[in-house]
Short mmCIF file of C-alpha atoms in Angstrom, two decimals:
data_model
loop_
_atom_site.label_atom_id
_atom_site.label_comp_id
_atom_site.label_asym_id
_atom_site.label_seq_id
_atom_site.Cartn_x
_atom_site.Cartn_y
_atom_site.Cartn_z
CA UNK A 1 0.00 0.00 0.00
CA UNK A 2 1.23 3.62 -1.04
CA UNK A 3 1.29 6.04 2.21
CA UNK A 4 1.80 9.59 1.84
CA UNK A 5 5.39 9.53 2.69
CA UNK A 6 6.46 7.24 0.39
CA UNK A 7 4.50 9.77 -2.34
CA UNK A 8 6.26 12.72 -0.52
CA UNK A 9 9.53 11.29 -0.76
CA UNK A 10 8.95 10.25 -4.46
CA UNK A 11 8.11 13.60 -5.44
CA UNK A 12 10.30 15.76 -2.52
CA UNK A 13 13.18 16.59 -4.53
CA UNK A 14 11.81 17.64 -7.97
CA UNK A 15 9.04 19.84 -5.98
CA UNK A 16 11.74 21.47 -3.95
CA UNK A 17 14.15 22.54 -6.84
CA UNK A 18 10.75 24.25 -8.49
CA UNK A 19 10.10 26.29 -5.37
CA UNK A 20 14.12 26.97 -4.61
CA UNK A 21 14.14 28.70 -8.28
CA UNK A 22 11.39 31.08 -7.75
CA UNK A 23 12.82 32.62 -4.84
CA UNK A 24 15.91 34.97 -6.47
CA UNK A 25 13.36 36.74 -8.22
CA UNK A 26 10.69 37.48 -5.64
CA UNK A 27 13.13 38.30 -2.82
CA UNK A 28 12.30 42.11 -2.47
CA UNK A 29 10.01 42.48 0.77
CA UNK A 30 9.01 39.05 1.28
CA UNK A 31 10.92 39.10 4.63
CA UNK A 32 7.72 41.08 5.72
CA UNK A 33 5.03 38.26 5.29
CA UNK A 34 8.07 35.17 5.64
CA UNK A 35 6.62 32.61 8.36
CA UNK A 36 7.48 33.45 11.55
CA UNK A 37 9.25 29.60 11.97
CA UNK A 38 12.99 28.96 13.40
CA UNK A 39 15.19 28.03 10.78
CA UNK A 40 19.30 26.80 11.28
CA UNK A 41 21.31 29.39 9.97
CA UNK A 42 25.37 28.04 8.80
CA UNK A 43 28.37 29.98 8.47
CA UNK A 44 31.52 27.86 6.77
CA UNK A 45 34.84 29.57 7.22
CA UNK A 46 38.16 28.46 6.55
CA UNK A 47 38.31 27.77 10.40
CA UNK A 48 35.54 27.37 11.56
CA UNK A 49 31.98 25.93 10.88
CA UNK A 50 29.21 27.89 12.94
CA UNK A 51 25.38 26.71 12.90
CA UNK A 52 22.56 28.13 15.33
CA UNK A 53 18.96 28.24 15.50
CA UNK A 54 17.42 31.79 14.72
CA UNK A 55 14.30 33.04 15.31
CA UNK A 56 12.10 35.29 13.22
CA UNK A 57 13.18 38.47 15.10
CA UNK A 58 17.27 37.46 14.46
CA UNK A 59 17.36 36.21 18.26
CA UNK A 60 20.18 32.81 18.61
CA UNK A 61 17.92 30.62 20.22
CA UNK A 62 21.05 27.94 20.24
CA UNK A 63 24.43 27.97 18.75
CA UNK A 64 27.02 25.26 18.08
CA UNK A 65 30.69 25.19 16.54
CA UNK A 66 32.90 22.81 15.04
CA UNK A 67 36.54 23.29 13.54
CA UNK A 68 36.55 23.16 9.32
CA UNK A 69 37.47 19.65 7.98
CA UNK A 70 40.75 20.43 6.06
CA UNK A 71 40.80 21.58 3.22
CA UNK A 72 42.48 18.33 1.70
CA UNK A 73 39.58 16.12 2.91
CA UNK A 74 36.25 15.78 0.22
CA UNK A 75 33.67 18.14 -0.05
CA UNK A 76 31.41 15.32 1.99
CA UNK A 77 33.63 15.50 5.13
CA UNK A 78 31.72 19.37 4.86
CA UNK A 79 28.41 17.93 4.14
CA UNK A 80 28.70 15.25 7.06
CA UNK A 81 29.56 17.88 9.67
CA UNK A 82 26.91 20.39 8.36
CA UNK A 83 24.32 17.24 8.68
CA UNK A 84 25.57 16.48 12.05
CA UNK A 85 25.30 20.26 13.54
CA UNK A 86 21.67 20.40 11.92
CA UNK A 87 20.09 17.24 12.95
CA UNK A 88 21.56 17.60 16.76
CA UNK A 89 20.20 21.22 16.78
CA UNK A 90 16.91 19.34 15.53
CA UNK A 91 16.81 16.99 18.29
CA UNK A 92 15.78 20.16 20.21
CA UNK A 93 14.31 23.01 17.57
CA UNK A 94 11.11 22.48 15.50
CA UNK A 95 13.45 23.22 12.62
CA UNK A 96 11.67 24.47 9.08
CA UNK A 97 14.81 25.00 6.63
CA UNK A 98 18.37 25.47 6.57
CA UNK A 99 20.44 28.36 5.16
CA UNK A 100 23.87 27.91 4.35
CA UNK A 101 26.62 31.13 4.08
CA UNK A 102 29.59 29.89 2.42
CA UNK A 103 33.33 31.47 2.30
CA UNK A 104 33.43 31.49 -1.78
CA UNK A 105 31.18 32.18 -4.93
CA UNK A 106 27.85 30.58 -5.41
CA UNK A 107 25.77 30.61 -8.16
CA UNK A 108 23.15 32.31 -9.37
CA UNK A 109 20.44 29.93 -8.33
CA UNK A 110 22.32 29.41 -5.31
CA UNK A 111 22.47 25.91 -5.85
CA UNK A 112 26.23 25.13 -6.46
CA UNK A 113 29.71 26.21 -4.66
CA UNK A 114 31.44 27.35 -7.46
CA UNK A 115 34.92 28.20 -5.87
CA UNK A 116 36.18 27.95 -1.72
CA UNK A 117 39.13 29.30 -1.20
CA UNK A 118 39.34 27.06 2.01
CA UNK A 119 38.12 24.42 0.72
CA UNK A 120 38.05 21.97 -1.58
CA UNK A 121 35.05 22.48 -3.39
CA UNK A 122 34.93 22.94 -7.20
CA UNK A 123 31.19 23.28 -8.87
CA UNK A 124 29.81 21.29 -6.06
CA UNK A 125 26.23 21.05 -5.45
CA UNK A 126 26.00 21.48 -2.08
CA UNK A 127 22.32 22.47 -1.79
CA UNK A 128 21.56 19.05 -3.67
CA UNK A 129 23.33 17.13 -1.70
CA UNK A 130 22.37 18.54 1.71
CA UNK A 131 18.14 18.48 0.58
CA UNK A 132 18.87 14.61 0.17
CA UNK A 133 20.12 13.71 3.57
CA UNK A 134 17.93 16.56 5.65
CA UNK A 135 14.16 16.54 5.72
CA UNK A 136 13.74 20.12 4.94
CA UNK A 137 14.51 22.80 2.36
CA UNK A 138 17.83 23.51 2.23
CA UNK A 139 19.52 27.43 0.67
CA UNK A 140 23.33 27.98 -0.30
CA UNK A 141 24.42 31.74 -0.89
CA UNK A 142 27.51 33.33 -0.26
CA UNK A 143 28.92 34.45 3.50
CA UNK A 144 29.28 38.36 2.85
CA UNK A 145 25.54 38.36 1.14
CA UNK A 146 23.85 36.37 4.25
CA UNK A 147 26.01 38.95 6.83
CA UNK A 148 24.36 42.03 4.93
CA UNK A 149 21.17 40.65 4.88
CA UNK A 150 21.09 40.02 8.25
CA UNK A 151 23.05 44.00 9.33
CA UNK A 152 19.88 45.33 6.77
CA UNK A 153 17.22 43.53 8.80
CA UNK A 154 18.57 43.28 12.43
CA UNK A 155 21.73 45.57 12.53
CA UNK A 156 23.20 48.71 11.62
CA UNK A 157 21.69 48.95 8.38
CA UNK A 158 18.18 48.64 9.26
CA UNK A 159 16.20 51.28 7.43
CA UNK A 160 18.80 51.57 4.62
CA UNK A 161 17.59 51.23 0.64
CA UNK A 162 21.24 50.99 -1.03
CA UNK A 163 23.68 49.60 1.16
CA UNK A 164 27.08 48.21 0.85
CA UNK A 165 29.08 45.70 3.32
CA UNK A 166 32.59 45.25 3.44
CA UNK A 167 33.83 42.14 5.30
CA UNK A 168 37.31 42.31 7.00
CA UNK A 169 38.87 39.71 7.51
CA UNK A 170 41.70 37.08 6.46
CA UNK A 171 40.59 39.33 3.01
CA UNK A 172 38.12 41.10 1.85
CA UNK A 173 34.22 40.43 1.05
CA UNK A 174 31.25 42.22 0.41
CA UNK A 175 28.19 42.55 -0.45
CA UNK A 176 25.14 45.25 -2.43
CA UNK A 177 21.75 45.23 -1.34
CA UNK A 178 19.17 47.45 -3.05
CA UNK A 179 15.50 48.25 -1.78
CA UNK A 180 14.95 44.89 0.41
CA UNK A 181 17.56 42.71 -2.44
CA UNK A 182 21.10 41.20 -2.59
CA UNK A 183 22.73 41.85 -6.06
CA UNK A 184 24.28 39.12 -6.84
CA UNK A 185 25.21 40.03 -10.34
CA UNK A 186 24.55 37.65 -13.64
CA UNK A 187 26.61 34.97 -12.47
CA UNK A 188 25.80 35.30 -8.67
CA UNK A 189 29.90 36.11 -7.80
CA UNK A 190 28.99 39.98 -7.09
CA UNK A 191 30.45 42.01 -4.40
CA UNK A 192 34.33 40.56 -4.95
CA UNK A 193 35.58 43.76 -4.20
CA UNK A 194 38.49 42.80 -2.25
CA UNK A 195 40.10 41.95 -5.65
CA UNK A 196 39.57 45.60 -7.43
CA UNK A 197 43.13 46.90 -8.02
CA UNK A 198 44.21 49.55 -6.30
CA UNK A 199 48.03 49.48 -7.00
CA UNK A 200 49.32 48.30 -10.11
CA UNK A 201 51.94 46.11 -9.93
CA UNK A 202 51.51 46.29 -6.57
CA UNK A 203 51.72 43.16 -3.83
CA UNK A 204 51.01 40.37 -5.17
CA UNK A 205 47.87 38.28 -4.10
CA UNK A 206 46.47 34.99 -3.89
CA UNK A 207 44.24 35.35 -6.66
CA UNK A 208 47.22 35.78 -8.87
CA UNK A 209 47.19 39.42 -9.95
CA UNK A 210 48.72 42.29 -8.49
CA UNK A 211 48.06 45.32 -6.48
CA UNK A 212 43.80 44.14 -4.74
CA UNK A 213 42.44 45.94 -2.65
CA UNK A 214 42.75 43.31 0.18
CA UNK A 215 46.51 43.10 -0.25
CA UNK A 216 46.08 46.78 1.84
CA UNK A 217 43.35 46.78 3.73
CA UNK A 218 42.59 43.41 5.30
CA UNK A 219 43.64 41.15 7.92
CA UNK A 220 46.19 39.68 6.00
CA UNK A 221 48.03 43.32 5.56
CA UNK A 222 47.64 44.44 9.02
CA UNK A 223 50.11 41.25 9.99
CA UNK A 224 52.18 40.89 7.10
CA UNK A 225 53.26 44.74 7.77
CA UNK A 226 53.55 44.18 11.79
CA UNK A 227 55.54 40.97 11.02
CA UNK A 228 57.97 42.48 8.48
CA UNK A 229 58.84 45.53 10.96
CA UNK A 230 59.46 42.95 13.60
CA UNK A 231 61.81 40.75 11.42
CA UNK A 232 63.66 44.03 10.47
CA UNK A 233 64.55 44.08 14.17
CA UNK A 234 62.67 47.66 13.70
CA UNK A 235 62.81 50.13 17.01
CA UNK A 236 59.27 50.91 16.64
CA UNK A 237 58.47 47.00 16.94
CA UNK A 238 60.27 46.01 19.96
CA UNK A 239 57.12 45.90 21.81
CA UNK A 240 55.63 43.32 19.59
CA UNK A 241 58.67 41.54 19.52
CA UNK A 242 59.05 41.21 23.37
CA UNK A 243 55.05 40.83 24.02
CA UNK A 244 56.27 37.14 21.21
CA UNK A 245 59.05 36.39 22.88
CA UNK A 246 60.72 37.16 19.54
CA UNK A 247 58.66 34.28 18.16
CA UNK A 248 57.51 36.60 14.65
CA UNK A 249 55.00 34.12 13.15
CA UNK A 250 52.93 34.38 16.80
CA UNK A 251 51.94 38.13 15.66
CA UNK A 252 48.22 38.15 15.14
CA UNK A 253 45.36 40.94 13.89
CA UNK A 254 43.97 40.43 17.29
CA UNK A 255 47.68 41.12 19.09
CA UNK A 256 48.19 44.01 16.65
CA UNK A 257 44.72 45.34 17.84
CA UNK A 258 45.07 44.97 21.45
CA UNK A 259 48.28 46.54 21.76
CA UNK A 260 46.72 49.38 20.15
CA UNK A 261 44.44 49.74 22.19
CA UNK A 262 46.88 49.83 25.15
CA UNK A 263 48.56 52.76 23.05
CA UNK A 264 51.36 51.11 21.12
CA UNK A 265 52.31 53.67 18.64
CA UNK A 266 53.54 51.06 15.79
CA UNK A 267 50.08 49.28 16.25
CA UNK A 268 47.99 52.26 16.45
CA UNK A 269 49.81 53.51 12.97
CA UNK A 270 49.33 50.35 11.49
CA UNK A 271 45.73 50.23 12.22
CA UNK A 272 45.46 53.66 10.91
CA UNK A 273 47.48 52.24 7.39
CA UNK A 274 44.57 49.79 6.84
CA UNK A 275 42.23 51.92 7.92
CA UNK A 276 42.74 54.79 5.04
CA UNK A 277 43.18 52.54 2.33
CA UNK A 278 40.04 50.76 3.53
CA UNK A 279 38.57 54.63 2.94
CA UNK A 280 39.99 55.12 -0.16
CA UNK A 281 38.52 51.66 -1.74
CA UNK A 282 34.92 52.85 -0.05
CA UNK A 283 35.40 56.06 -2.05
CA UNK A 284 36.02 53.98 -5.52
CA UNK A 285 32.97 52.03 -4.33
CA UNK A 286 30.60 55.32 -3.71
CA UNK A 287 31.88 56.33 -7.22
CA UNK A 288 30.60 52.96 -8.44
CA UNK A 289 27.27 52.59 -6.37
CA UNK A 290 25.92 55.52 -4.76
CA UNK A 291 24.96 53.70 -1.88
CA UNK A 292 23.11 55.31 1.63
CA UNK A 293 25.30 53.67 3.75
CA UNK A 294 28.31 51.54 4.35
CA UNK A 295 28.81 48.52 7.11
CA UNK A 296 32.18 47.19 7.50
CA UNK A 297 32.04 43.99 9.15
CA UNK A 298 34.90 41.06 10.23
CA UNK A 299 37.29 40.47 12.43
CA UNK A 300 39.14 43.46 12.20
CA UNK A 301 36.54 45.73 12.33
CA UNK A 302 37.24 44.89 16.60
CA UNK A 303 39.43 47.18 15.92
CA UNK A 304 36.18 50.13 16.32
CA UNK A 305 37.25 53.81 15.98
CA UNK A 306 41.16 53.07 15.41
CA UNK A 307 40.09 51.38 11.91
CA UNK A 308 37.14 53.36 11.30
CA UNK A 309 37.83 56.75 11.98
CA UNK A 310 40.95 56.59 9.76
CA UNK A 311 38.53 54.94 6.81
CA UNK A 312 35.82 58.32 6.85
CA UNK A 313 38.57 60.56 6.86
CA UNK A 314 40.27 59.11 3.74
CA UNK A 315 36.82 58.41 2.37
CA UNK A 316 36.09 62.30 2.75
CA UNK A 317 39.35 62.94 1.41
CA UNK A 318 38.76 60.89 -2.41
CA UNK A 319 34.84 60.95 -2.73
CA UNK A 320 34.66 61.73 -5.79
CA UNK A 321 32.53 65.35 -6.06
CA UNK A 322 33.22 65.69 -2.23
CA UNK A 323 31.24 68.86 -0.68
CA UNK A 324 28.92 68.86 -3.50
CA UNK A 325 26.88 65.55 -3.31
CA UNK A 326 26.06 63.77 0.05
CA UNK A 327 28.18 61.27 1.84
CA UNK A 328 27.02 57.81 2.68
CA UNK A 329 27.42 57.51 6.40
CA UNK A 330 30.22 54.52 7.40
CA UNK A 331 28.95 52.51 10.11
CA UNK A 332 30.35 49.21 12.10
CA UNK A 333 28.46 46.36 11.79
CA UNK A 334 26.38 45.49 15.04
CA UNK A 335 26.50 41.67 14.57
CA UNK A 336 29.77 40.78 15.13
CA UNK A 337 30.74 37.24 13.91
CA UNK A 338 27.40 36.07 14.32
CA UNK A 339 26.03 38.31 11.30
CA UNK A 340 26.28 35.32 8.46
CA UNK A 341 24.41 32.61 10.21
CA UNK A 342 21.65 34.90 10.97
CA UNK A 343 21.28 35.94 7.82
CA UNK A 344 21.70 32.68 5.96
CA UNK A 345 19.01 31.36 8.46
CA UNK A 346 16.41 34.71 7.83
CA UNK A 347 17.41 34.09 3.57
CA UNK A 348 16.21 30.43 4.37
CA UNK A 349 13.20 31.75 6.37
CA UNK A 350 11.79 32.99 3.10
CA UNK A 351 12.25 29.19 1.09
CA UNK A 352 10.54 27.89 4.18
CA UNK A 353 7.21 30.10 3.09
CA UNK A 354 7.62 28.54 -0.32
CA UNK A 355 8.05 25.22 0.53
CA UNK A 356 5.27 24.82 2.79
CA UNK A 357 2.87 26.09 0.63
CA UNK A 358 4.30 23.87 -2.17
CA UNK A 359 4.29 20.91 0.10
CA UNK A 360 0.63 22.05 1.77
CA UNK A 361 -1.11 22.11 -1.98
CA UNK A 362 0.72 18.35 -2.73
CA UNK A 363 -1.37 16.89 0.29
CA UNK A 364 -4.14 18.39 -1.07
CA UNK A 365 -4.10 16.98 -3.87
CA UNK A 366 -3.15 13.37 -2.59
CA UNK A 367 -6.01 13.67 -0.36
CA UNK A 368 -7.91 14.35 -2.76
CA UNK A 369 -6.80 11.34 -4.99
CA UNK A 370 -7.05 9.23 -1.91
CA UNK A 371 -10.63 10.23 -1.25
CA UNK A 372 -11.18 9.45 -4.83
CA UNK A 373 -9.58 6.05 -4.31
CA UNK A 374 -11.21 5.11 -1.62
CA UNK A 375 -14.24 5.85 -3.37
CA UNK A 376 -13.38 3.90 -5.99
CA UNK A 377 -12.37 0.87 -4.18
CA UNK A 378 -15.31 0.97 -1.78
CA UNK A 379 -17.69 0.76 -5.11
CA UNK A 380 -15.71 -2.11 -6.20
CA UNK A 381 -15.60 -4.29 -2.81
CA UNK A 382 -19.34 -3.79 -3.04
CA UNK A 383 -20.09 -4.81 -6.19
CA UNK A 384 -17.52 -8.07 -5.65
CA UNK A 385 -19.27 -9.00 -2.49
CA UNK A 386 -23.02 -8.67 -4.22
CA UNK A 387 -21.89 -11.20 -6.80
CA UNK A 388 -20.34 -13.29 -4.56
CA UNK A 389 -23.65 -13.70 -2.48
CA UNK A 390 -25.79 -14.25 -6.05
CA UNK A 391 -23.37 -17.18 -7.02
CA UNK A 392 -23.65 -18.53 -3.50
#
């Protein structure tokens, strides 16, 4: 006898991939009437793997974290560890989807993990193969996009129509969102703009060319600088070198920061290096954009006012038209590291809508066919059990 889950299962993956499609294009708004259902939210770094449950107001209801397989190990090492963080959070959650924010560039149809950096995925189809081993819908888009989303609905770009976020970190991510929806460009790999040259022929960076962006303002240039002073045996870094026991390679972003803070003056001038080139690629980007507002986000944006401050006084400095058109305002991002899995589990929020009232019109219509079958057979039974009693 057919039940209704083996017909749900038969037809679960096809109907899914129908409703996943439709939702890049109706996006705009739709957070407003989105059910009001936890979802898991996931942020994959190269370090780190983050998941947590997220209500519809951005609240962590529960959060869990697991170190990054290595980057050597297959893409299903990733997949088993994303299944394991989402069916032990489900052991305690109602859970009604799953949003994934990845470090790398996802498609259009945010379906497939083009390129990771940190890992080892190479056109893999993540969402596929999650929606096949979890019971509910399942969204892939990447990291920078899902931490804007969530800093435009929950953060410090709530009430903003044309903002931009820049992600500090190891480099540099971002992100556009325009009246309630991420741009993600034709291809879905929008927002790279930690690769726009800024020096050419400048340092040379991972992505092969020369002179990015994130070769000057990033995580990865704040220690690379501290670390090259130090190995000069430079005056200005004996602090640095004493606070390492001359151990170079143990200088961090959050050791440049700190000292900083306690008033180092190397630190403080490195911090204020990264911070006005981080103003003068926000100035090429206002050229570019036009946006209300800016959110820089990341690790190094810890550093507060000794990053930022620097960043709006270069930006003032190269806005393009400066005193005669106004000046998006610069603000930090309020979500700290948190921002990507909120708003990978808010994006997935909005399949969850979809889904259900995919899944809700199915069982209509199997009841219906069941009703009808039933029907059906009951005529039948009679009319065998009639001519059984005639021939008896």
């Amino acid at each position: 006898m057919t039940t209704y889950r083996d017909f749900a299962l038969a037809h679960r993956g096809s109907a899914r991939a129908t409703v996943l499609r439709t939702v890049g294009t109706r996006e705009r708004r739709s957070h407003l009437t989105a059910p009001r259902v936890p979802t898991v939210g996931i942020d994959i770094g190269g370090t780190k793997v983050m998941a947590g449950v997220v209500d519809a107001d951005g609240n962590i209801l529960e959060k869990l974290r697991t170190e990054t397989p290595d980057k050597s190990k297959s893409p299903k090492v990733v997949e088993d560890t994303i299944t394991e963080l989402v069916l032990d959070l489900s052991d305690r959650h109602d859970v009604h989807a799953v949003g994934i924010g990845a470090a790398g560039w996802v498609d259009a149809d945010r379906s497939t993990i083009l390129f990771a950096p940190h890992l080892a995925w190479r056109n893999e189809p993540l969402r596929d193969a999650l929606q096949a081993r979890l019971a509910v819908p399942v969204m892939v888009d990447n990291d920078a996009n899902t931490a804007a989303w969530a800093e435009w609905r929950f953060g410090a770009g709530r009430g903003e129509d044309h903002l931009v976020m820049i992600t500090l970190g190891t480099g540099i991510g971002g992100a556009i969102l325009e009246d309630g929806q991420v741009k993600r460009g034709k291809y879905g790999v929008a927002g790279e703009f930690g690769h726009m040259q800024v020096v050419p022929g400048g340092h040379r960076c991972a992505c092969g060319n020369r002179g990015c962006w994130e070769q000057y303002s990033s995580g990865n240039a704040l220690v690379r600088e501290a670390r090259e002073l130090a190995g000069a045996d430079s005056p200005v870094a004996y602090n640095i070198i004493e606070r390492v026991g001359g151990n170079i390679p143990e200088i961090t972003g959050p050791l440049i920061t700190e000292l900083a803070r306690e008033g180092d003056a190397m630190c403080v001038e490195l911090l204020q290096d990264i911070g006005q080139w981080l103003g003068v690629g926000i100035a090429n980007l206002a050229a570019a954009l036009d946006p209300s507002c800016f959110v820089i986000g990341g690790g190094v944006s810890a550093a507060d006012d000794l990053l930022i401050r620097p960043a709006r006084d270069a930006f003032k400095r190269h806005l393009t038209g400066r005193g005669y058109r106004p000046e998006a305002r610069i603000a930090k991002a309020q979500l700290g590291p948190e921002a990507g899995m909120v708003g990978a589990a808010d994006l997935a929020r909005l399949v969850a809508r979809r889904f259900r009232r995919a899944n809700r019109r199915r069982v209509e219509r199997y009841e219906r066919f069941a009703r009808a079958a039933e029907a059906v057979l009951g005529t039948s039974t009679t009319r065998t059990t009639r001519t059984t009693q005639e021939n008896d």
